[in-house]
Coordinates of C-alpha atoms and ligand atoms in Angstrom, one line a residue:
M1 CA 26.7 -9.5 -13.0
R2 CA 26.1 -12.2 -10.4
W3 CA 22.5 -13.4 -10.4
R4 CA 21.0 -14.7 -7.2
A5 CA 18.9 -17.6 -8.3
V6 CA 15.7 -17.9 -6.3
K7 CA 14.1 -20.4 -8.7
A8 CA 13.0 -23.2 -6.5
G9 CA 13.2 -26.8 -7.5
V10 CA 9.7 -27.5 -8.7
R11 CA 9.4 -30.9 -7.1
G12 CA 10.5 -29.7 -3.7
F13 CA 7.5 -27.5 -3.4
R14 CA 4.7 -29.7 -4.8
L15 CA 1.8 -30.0 -2.5
T16 CA 2.1 -33.6 -1.1
A17 CA -0.9 -35.3 0.5
G18 CA 0.6 -34.7 4.0
A19 CA 1.3 -31.1 3.4
Y20 CA -2.2 -30.7 2.0
L21 CA -3.8 -32.3 5.1
N22 CA -1.6 -30.1 7.3
A23 CA -2.7 -27.1 5.4
M24 CA -6.3 -28.1 5.7
N25 CA -6.2 -28.9 9.4
N26 CA -4.8 -25.4 10.1
Q27 CA -7.8 -23.2 11.1
S28 CA -6.6 -19.9 9.5
P29 CA -8.5 -19.1 6.4
R30 CA -7.1 -20.0 3.0
I31 CA -7.9 -19.5 -0.6
I32 CA -7.9 -22.6 -2.9
V33 CA -7.5 -22.1 -6.6
R34 CA -7.7 -24.6 -9.4
R35 CA -6.8 -24.2 -13.0
S36 CA -9.6 -22.2 -14.6
G37 CA -10.8 -20.6 -17.7
P38 CA -11.9 -19.3 -20.0
L39 CA -13.5 -16.7 -17.8
S40 CA -16.7 -14.9 -18.9
G41 CA -19.3 -12.4 -17.8
N42 CA -18.7 -9.2 -16.0
V43 CA -17.2 -7.9 -12.8
Q44 CA -17.7 -4.7 -10.9
V45 CA -14.6 -2.8 -9.7
P46 CA -15.0 -1.6 -6.1
G47 CA -13.8 1.7 -4.5
A48 CA -10.1 2.3 -4.1
K49 CA -8.4 1.4 -0.8
N50 CA -5.7 3.9 -1.4
S51 CA -8.3 6.6 -1.8
V52 CA -10.9 5.8 0.8
L53 CA -8.5 5.6 3.7
K54 CA -7.1 9.1 3.0
L55 CA -10.6 10.5 2.5
M56 CA -11.6 9.1 5.9
A57 CA -8.6 10.7 7.5
A58 CA -9.6 14.1 6.0
S59 CA -12.7 14.0 8.2
L60 CA -10.4 15.2 11.0
L61 CA -10.2 18.5 9.2
A62 CA -13.7 19.9 9.8
E63 CA -16.7 19.3 12.0
G64 CA -19.8 17.8 10.4
E65 CA -21.0 14.6 8.9
Y66 CA -19.2 12.9 6.0
V67 CA -21.0 10.3 3.9
F68 CA -18.8 8.1 1.8
T69 CA -20.3 6.0 -1.0
N70 CA -18.6 3.3 -3.1
V71 CA -16.7 2.3 0.0
P72 CA -14.9 -1.1 -0.5
A73 CA -15.7 -3.8 2.0
I74 CA -12.0 -4.3 3.1
A75 CA -10.3 -4.8 6.4
D76 CA -8.3 -1.6 6.1
V77 CA -11.5 0.5 6.1
D78 CA -12.4 -1.1 9.5
T79 CA -8.9 -0.3 10.8
M80 CA -9.1 3.3 9.7
S81 CA -12.6 3.5 11.2
D82 CA -11.3 2.2 14.5
L83 CA -8.4 4.7 14.5
L84 CA -10.8 7.6 13.8
T85 CA -13.2 6.3 16.5
A86 CA -10.3 6.3 19.0
L87 CA -9.6 9.9 18.0
G88 CA -13.2 10.9 18.6
V89 CA -14.9 10.6 15.2
K90 CA -18.2 8.6 15.2
S91 CA -18.5 6.0 12.5
K92 CA -21.6 4.2 11.2
W93 CA -22.4 2.0 8.3
L94 CA -25.4 3.2 6.4
G95 CA -25.3 0.3 3.9
P96 CA -22.9 -2.3 2.6
H97 CA -20.8 0.4 0.8
E98 CA -21.9 3.6 2.5
L99 CA -20.1 4.9 5.5
S100 CA -20.9 7.9 7.7
L101 CA -18.3 9.6 9.8
T102 CA -19.2 12.4 12.2
N103 CA -16.7 14.8 13.6
S104 CA -18.3 16.7 16.4
G105 CA -15.1 18.6 17.3
N106 CA -14.2 16.6 20.4
I107 CA -11.0 15.1 19.0
S108 CA -8.0 13.6 20.7
T109 CA -4.6 14.2 19.0
E110 CA -3.0 11.0 20.2
A111 CA -3.3 8.1 17.8
P112 CA -3.2 4.7 19.6
F113 CA -0.5 2.3 18.6
E114 CA -2.7 -0.7 18.0
N115 CA -4.6 1.1 15.2
V116 CA -1.6 2.9 13.7
D117 CA 0.5 -0.2 13.5
K118 CA -1.8 -2.1 11.1
I119 CA -1.9 0.2 8.1
R120 CA 0.4 2.7 6.3
A121 CA -2.4 5.1 5.7
S122 CA -2.6 5.8 9.5
I123 CA 0.1 8.3 8.9
N124 CA -2.5 10.4 7.0
V125 CA -4.0 11.6 10.3
L126 CA -0.8 13.6 10.9
G127 CA -1.5 16.5 8.5
P128 CA -5.1 17.0 9.5
L129 CA -4.5 16.8 13.3
L130 CA -1.5 19.1 13.2
T131 CA -3.2 21.8 11.1
H132 CA -6.5 21.7 12.9
Y133 CA -5.6 20.9 16.5
G134 CA -1.9 22.1 16.6
Q135 CA -0.6 18.7 17.7
A136 CA -0.3 15.0 16.7
L137 CA 1.3 12.2 18.5
I138 CA 1.5 9.1 16.4
N139 CA 3.5 5.9 16.3
W140 CA 5.5 4.9 13.2
P141 CA 2.9 3.5 10.8
G142 CA 2.7 -0.2 9.9
G143 CA 1.3 -1.6 6.6
D144 CA 2.8 -3.8 3.9
D145 CA 6.4 -4.7 4.5
F146 CA 8.3 -3.7 1.4
G147 CA 11.6 -3.0 3.3
G148 CA 12.2 0.6 4.3
R149 CA 9.3 3.0 4.0
P150 CA 10.7 6.3 5.3
I151 CA 8.5 9.3 6.0
D152 CA 11.3 11.9 6.0
L153 CA 9.6 13.8 3.1
H154 CA 6.4 14.1 5.2
I155 CA 8.4 15.4 8.1
S156 CA 10.7 17.9 6.3
G157 CA 7.7 19.3 4.4
L158 CA 5.8 19.9 7.7
Q159 CA 8.9 21.4 9.3
K160 CA 9.2 23.8 6.4
M161 CA 5.6 24.9 7.3
G162 CA 6.7 25.7 10.8
A163 CA 6.0 22.4 12.7
T164 CA 8.3 21.2 15.4
I165 CA 8.7 17.4 15.1
E166 CA 10.3 15.2 17.6
Q167 CA 11.0 11.6 16.7
N168 CA 12.1 8.6 18.7
L169 CA 12.1 4.9 18.1
L170 CA 8.4 4.6 19.1
N171 CA 6.6 7.6 17.8
I172 CA 6.5 11.0 16.1
N173 CA 5.3 14.1 18.1
A174 CA 4.5 17.0 15.9
Y175 CA 3.2 20.4 17.1
A176 CA 2.7 23.9 15.8
K177 CA 0.7 26.8 17.1
E178 CA 0.1 27.8 13.6
L179 CA 1.4 26.4 10.3
R180 CA 2.4 28.9 7.6
G181 CA 2.4 28.4 3.8
A182 CA 5.7 27.3 2.2
E183 CA 7.2 26.4 -1.1
I184 CA 8.0 22.7 -0.9
E185 CA 9.8 20.7 -3.6
L186 CA 9.6 17.0 -3.0
S187 CA 12.8 15.2 -4.0
F188 CA 10.6 12.2 -4.9
A189 CA 6.9 12.3 -5.9
S190 CA 5.7 10.5 -2.7
V191 CA 2.0 9.8 -2.4
G192 CA 1.9 9.9 1.4
A193 CA 4.1 13.0 1.7
T194 CA 2.0 14.9 -0.9
E195 CA -1.2 14.0 1.0
N196 CA 0.1 15.0 4.4
I197 CA 1.5 18.3 3.2
L198 CA -1.7 19.0 1.2
T199 CA -3.9 18.4 4.2
A200 CA -1.6 20.3 6.6
A201 CA -1.7 23.3 4.2
I202 CA -5.5 23.5 4.4
Y203 CA -5.4 25.8 7.5
A204 CA -1.8 27.1 7.1
K205 CA -1.5 30.9 6.9
G206 CA -1.0 31.9 3.3
T207 CA -0.2 29.7 0.3
T208 CA 1.6 26.4 0.1
V209 CA 3.1 25.2 -3.1
I210 CA 4.0 21.5 -3.5
D211 CA 6.3 20.9 -6.4
N212 CA 6.9 17.5 -7.8
A213 CA 3.7 16.5 -6.1
A214 CA 2.5 12.9 -6.7
R215 CA -0.2 12.8 -9.3
E216 CA -1.9 9.5 -8.5
P217 CA -5.7 9.6 -9.3
E218 CA -6.4 8.9 -5.6
I219 CA -4.7 12.3 -4.7
G220 CA -7.0 13.9 -7.2
D221 CA -9.9 12.2 -5.4
L222 CA -8.7 13.6 -2.1
C223 CA -8.3 17.1 -3.6
N224 CA -11.8 17.0 -5.1
M225 CA -13.3 16.1 -1.7
L226 CA -11.3 18.9 0.1
V227 CA -12.5 21.4 -2.5
A228 CA -16.1 20.3 -1.9
M229 CA -15.4 20.8 1.8
G230 CA -14.5 24.4 1.1
A231 CA -10.7 24.2 0.6
Q232 CA -8.9 26.2 -2.1
I233 CA -6.6 24.1 -4.2
E234 CA -5.2 24.8 -7.6
G235 CA -3.3 22.5 -10.0
I236 CA -5.4 19.3 -9.1
G237 CA -4.0 16.4 -11.1
T238 CA -0.7 18.1 -11.9
S239 CA 2.7 17.9 -10.2
R240 CA 2.4 21.5 -8.8
L241 CA -0.3 21.8 -6.2
M242 CA -1.1 25.3 -4.8
I243 CA -3.1 25.4 -1.6
H244 CA -4.5 28.7 -0.2
G245 CA -5.0 28.4 3.5
S246 CA -8.6 28.6 4.8
K247 CA -9.9 29.9 8.1
K248 CA -10.6 27.2 10.7
G249 CA -14.3 26.6 10.9
S250 CA -14.9 27.5 7.2
L251 CA -14.8 23.9 6.0
R252 CA -17.7 21.4 6.3
G253 CA -18.5 17.7 6.1
V254 CA -19.5 16.4 2.6
R255 CA -20.9 13.4 0.8
H256 CA -18.3 11.9 -1.5
A257 CA -18.2 8.9 -3.8
V258 CA -14.9 7.0 -3.6
I259 CA -13.0 6.7 -6.9
N260 CA -12.9 3.1 -8.3
D261 CA -9.8 1.0 -7.6
R262 CA -7.4 0.9 -10.6
V263 CA -5.4 -1.9 -8.9
Q264 CA -8.4 -4.1 -8.4
A265 CA -9.4 -3.4 -12.0
A266 CA -5.9 -4.4 -13.1
T267 CA -6.2 -7.6 -11.1
Y268 CA -9.4 -8.7 -12.9
I269 CA -7.7 -7.9 -16.3
A270 CA -4.7 -10.0 -15.2
A271 CA -7.0 -12.9 -14.2
V272 CA -8.6 -12.9 -17.7
A273 CA -5.1 -12.6 -19.3
I274 CA -3.9 -15.6 -17.4
A275 CA -6.9 -17.9 -17.4
G276 CA -8.2 -16.8 -20.9
G277 CA -11.7 -15.6 -21.7
D278 CA -13.7 -12.5 -22.6
V279 CA -14.9 -10.3 -19.6
Q280 CA -16.3 -6.9 -19.0
V281 CA -14.5 -5.1 -16.2
R282 CA -17.2 -2.6 -15.2
G283 CA -16.1 0.6 -13.5
A284 CA -12.5 0.4 -14.7
R285 CA -11.3 3.9 -15.6
P286 CA -9.0 3.6 -18.6
E287 CA -7.9 7.2 -18.2
H288 CA -6.3 6.2 -14.8
M289 CA -4.6 3.1 -16.2
E290 CA -3.1 4.1 -19.5
M291 CA 0.4 2.7 -19.0
V292 CA -0.7 -0.6 -17.5
I293 CA -3.2 -1.0 -20.3
N294 CA -0.4 -0.4 -22.8
K295 CA 1.6 -3.1 -21.1
Y296 CA -1.3 -5.6 -21.1
T297 CA -1.8 -4.8 -24.8
Q298 CA 1.9 -5.4 -25.5
M299 CA 1.5 -8.8 -23.9
G300 CA -1.3 -9.6 -26.3
V301 CA -4.4 -8.8 -24.2
S302 CA -7.2 -7.0 -26.2
I303 CA -8.7 -4.2 -24.2
Y304 CA -11.5 -2.1 -25.5
P305 CA -13.0 0.9 -23.6
Q306 CA -16.8 0.7 -23.2
R307 CA -19.4 3.0 -21.8
D308 CA -18.9 1.7 -18.3
G309 CA -15.4 0.2 -18.1
L310 CA -13.4 -2.2 -20.3
R311 CA -13.9 -5.3 -22.4
V312 CA -10.9 -7.6 -21.9
M313 CA -10.1 -10.6 -24.2
A314 CA -7.2 -12.9 -23.6
P315 CA -4.8 -14.1 -26.4
E316 CA -4.0 -17.7 -27.0
R317 CA -0.7 -17.2 -25.2
L318 CA 0.7 -14.1 -23.5
S319 CA 4.0 -12.5 -24.8
A320 CA 6.6 -11.6 -22.2
T321 CA 7.3 -7.9 -21.6
D322 CA 9.9 -5.7 -19.8
F323 CA 8.8 -2.9 -17.5
A324 CA 10.0 -0.6 -14.7
T325 CA 7.8 0.7 -11.9
L326 CA 7.5 4.5 -11.5
P327 CA 5.2 7.0 -9.8
Y328 CA 2.0 7.9 -11.7
P329 CA 1.5 8.0 -14.6
G330 CA 4.2 5.3 -14.8
I331 CA 3.5 1.6 -14.1
A332 CA 2.5 1.6 -10.4
T333 CA 4.5 -0.7 -8.1
D334 CA 1.2 -2.1 -7.0
Y335 CA 0.6 -3.6 -10.5
K336 CA 4.0 -5.3 -10.5
P337 CA 3.1 -8.7 -8.9
L338 CA 0.3 -9.1 -11.4
L339 CA 2.5 -8.4 -14.4
V340 CA 5.2 -10.7 -13.0
A341 CA 2.6 -13.5 -12.6
M342 CA 1.6 -12.9 -16.2
N343 CA 5.2 -12.9 -17.4
S344 CA 5.8 -16.2 -15.6
V345 CA 3.4 -18.0 -18.1
S346 CA 4.3 -15.9 -21.1
N347 CA 6.2 -16.7 -24.3
G348 CA 9.7 -15.3 -23.9
V349 CA 11.7 -13.5 -21.2
G350 CA 10.7 -10.3 -19.3
I351 CA 12.9 -8.1 -17.2
V352 CA 11.3 -6.1 -14.4
T353 CA 12.8 -3.2 -12.5
E354 CA 11.4 -2.0 -9.2
N355 CA 12.2 1.6 -8.6
L356 CA 10.0 2.5 -5.6
F357 CA 10.4 -0.2 -3.0
P358 CA 13.6 -2.3 -3.5
G359 CA 12.4 -4.9 -1.0
R360 CA 9.2 -5.6 -2.9
F361 CA 10.1 -8.9 -4.4
R362 CA 9.3 -11.3 -1.6
Y363 CA 6.4 -12.9 -3.5
I364 CA 8.7 -14.1 -6.2
E365 CA 9.9 -17.0 -4.0
E366 CA 6.2 -18.0 -3.7
L367 CA 5.7 -17.8 -7.5
C368 CA 8.7 -20.0 -7.9
K369 CA 7.0 -22.6 -5.6
L370 CA 4.4 -22.8 -8.4
G371 CA 7.1 -23.5 -10.9
A372 CA 7.8 -20.0 -12.2
D373 CA 11.3 -19.4 -13.5
I374 CA 12.4 -16.1 -12.0
R375 CA 15.8 -14.8 -10.9
I376 CA 16.3 -11.6 -8.9
D377 CA 19.3 -9.4 -8.6
G378 CA 18.9 -6.2 -6.5
H379 CA 15.9 -4.4 -7.8
H380 CA 15.7 -6.4 -11.1
A381 CA 13.8 -9.6 -11.8
V382 CA 14.3 -11.8 -14.9
I383 CA 11.2 -13.9 -15.7
K384 CA 11.4 -16.7 -18.2
G385 CA 7.9 -17.8 -19.2
V386 CA 7.0 -21.4 -18.6
D387 CA 4.2 -23.4 -20.3
H388 CA 2.1 -23.7 -17.2
L389 CA 2.5 -23.5 -13.4
I390 CA 1.8 -26.3 -11.0
G391 CA -0.3 -25.9 -7.8
A392 CA 1.5 -25.7 -4.5
A393 CA 1.0 -24.3 -1.0
V394 CA 2.1 -20.6 -1.0
T395 CA 1.9 -17.7 1.4
A396 CA 0.6 -14.2 0.7
P397 CA 3.3 -11.8 1.8
D398 CA 1.3 -8.6 1.2
I399 CA -1.9 -7.3 -0.3
R400 CA -1.1 -7.1 -4.0
A401 CA 1.3 -10.1 -4.0
G402 CA -1.4 -12.2 -2.4
A403 CA -3.9 -11.3 -5.1
A404 CA -1.2 -12.1 -7.8
L405 CA -0.7 -15.5 -6.3
V406 CA -4.5 -16.2 -6.6
V407 CA -4.4 -15.0 -10.2
A408 CA -1.3 -17.2 -10.9
G409 CA -3.1 -20.2 -9.4
L410 CA -5.7 -19.8 -12.3
A411 CA -2.9 -21.0 -14.6
A412 CA -1.6 -23.8 -12.4
H413 CA -2.3 -27.4 -12.9
G414 CA -3.7 -29.0 -9.7
E415 CA -4.5 -27.0 -6.6
T416 CA -2.9 -23.8 -5.3
V417 CA -3.5 -23.2 -1.6
I418 CA -2.8 -19.6 -0.5
S419 CA -2.4 -18.9 3.3
E420 CA -2.0 -15.6 5.2
I421 CA -4.9 -14.3 3.2
H422 CA -5.6 -11.6 5.8
H423 CA -3.2 -9.6 3.7
I424 CA -5.6 -9.9 0.7
D425 CA -8.6 -9.0 2.8
R426 CA -6.9 -5.7 3.7
G427 CA -7.3 -4.4 0.2
Y428 CA -9.6 -6.7 -1.9
D429 CA -13.3 -6.5 -1.7
D430 CA -14.5 -10.1 -2.2
L431 CA -11.7 -11.3 -4.6
V432 CA -12.9 -14.9 -4.3
G433 CA -16.6 -14.0 -5.0
R434 CA -15.7 -11.8 -7.9
L435 CA -13.4 -14.3 -9.6
S436 CA -16.0 -17.1 -9.0
G437 CA -18.6 -14.9 -10.6
L438 CA -16.4 -15.0 -13.8
G439 CA -16.3 -18.8 -13.7
A440 CA -13.0 -19.2 -11.9
D441 CA -12.6 -22.2 -9.6
V442 CA -11.7 -20.3 -6.5
T443 CA -12.9 -21.0 -2.9
R444 CA -12.2 -19.7 0.5
V445 CA -11.9 -22.3 3.3
Ligands
LIG1 C1 1.4 4.5 -1.4 C2 0.4 3.4 -1.4 C3 1.1 2.1 -1.9 C4 1.8 2.3 -3.1 C5 2.7 3.5 -3.0 C6 3.4 3.9 -4.3 C7 -1.2 3.9 0.3 C8 -1.7 3.5 1.7 N1 -0.2 3.1 -0.1 O1 2.3 4.2 -0.3 O2 0.1 1.1 -2.1 O3 2.6 1.1 -3.4 O4 2.0 4.7 -2.6 O5 2.5 4.1 -5.3 O6 -1.7 4.7 -0.3 N2 9.7 7.9 0.2 C9 10.7 8.5 0.9 N3 10.5 9.4 1.9 C10 9.2 9.7 2.3 C11 8.1 9.0 1.6 C12 8.4 8.1 0.6 O7 11.9 8.3 0.5 O8 9.0 10.5 3.2 C13 10.0 7.0 -0.9 C14 9.6 5.5 -0.5 O9 10.6 4.9 0.1 C15 9.3 5.0 -1.9 C16 8.7 6.1 -2.7 O10 9.1 7.3 -2.0 O11 10.5 4.6 -2.5 C17 7.2 6.1 -2.8 O12 6.6 6.1 -1.5 P1 5.2 6.7 -1.4 O13 4.7 7.2 -2.7 O14 5.2 7.7 -0.2 O15 4.3 5.5 -1.0 P2 3.3 5.4 0.2 O16 2.5 6.6 0.3 O17 4.0 4.8 1.4

């Protein structure tokens, strides 16, 4: 096997005084992290990005007011809000984490490019628009760049329900006078495809069955909201969802609390694991994080369920571990950058296999700039733990990888300066404030 070494020469990437001044003179915001720990105190886990955006899109299914609580203060919520506003839904903040959306029935079925291009979850308007209004014109969605992110399973599922779908390089035009229930077996348990077929099935004639449906907790959250709106769904939380079509006009707006974010919870656990300390991660839901908690435990982290979350205690030194990413309940691909950052300062060698997005290794080059010893080959990475990292200037390539670089910086001597932090802002509600609250030396400039 020929390994492609991406390990960067440590000295070549040290933050020289000149580079530091250049970085500081640049106006775009950055996060500066200095070696920290032990961390202490408690941190509250915010609502989940990967849930709230889909819940918001579901407001296109029925007229009425929707009030969402536990809404994370993240840029993607604003983007989804802008997209829904452009489609005719009125949006209003009722408090820092409480958002009202009103669908008064005057809805456009053409999603503007500038909104769709920014986030992957924009594709979630497809199912609701198509089933309720019979048409949807939407550009190819944007979002984190993990290499190819096809939507063929969304499209073939909707076609099986009777939709006509035209695609060109720019956009997707879907229409159907009426959708009909169908038996759809997904060849891969795709989160997005499950959600779009699920929402499209709400007004389809008859019953739709989705086999090999994704089982992520955020899909359960969406199903629970749809049921509260009046939809009929069986098999919630399982890989076989059965949706009995409802009459248009029979669903209503609801009040719904967004599920807590298991990836943000995992981020704070990783921060304690790397920096050391004893912290309460409030609002973490262990039942949604079983596999990743097992991995953290294998690495030496002590994690105890408590009445409202988890108590996390770091070991003297982490132990390296092997893992492969898989759909839920497997280790989510979104946890991977955190576990890779932890492995990079662990005792031993860990082998990581990415099974969902083969292109999702771009941050490894950035971790190597901090002195991590990582080699990648195709969808595998081999991480040899080093004693400590050394601060450097790095760039956040996407949401979770950006957060992992901040966490890695806690174990780096000197200063780590992370740029392109707009990626982190897309999915993290005040990462800097929350880490500082635990005693970490992290600032935003
Ligand atoms: C969602 C999450 C993302 C997370 C991912 C996997 C949102 C906004 N994003 O992305 O954070 O990393 O789940 O947990 O919720 N696939 C196909 N054809 C399709 C659809 C997917 O082949 O039509 C493949 C993808 O290439 C990938 C795998 O299925 O290999 C998983 O994709 P999917 O679960 O759909 O991820 P997203 O919904 O895009």
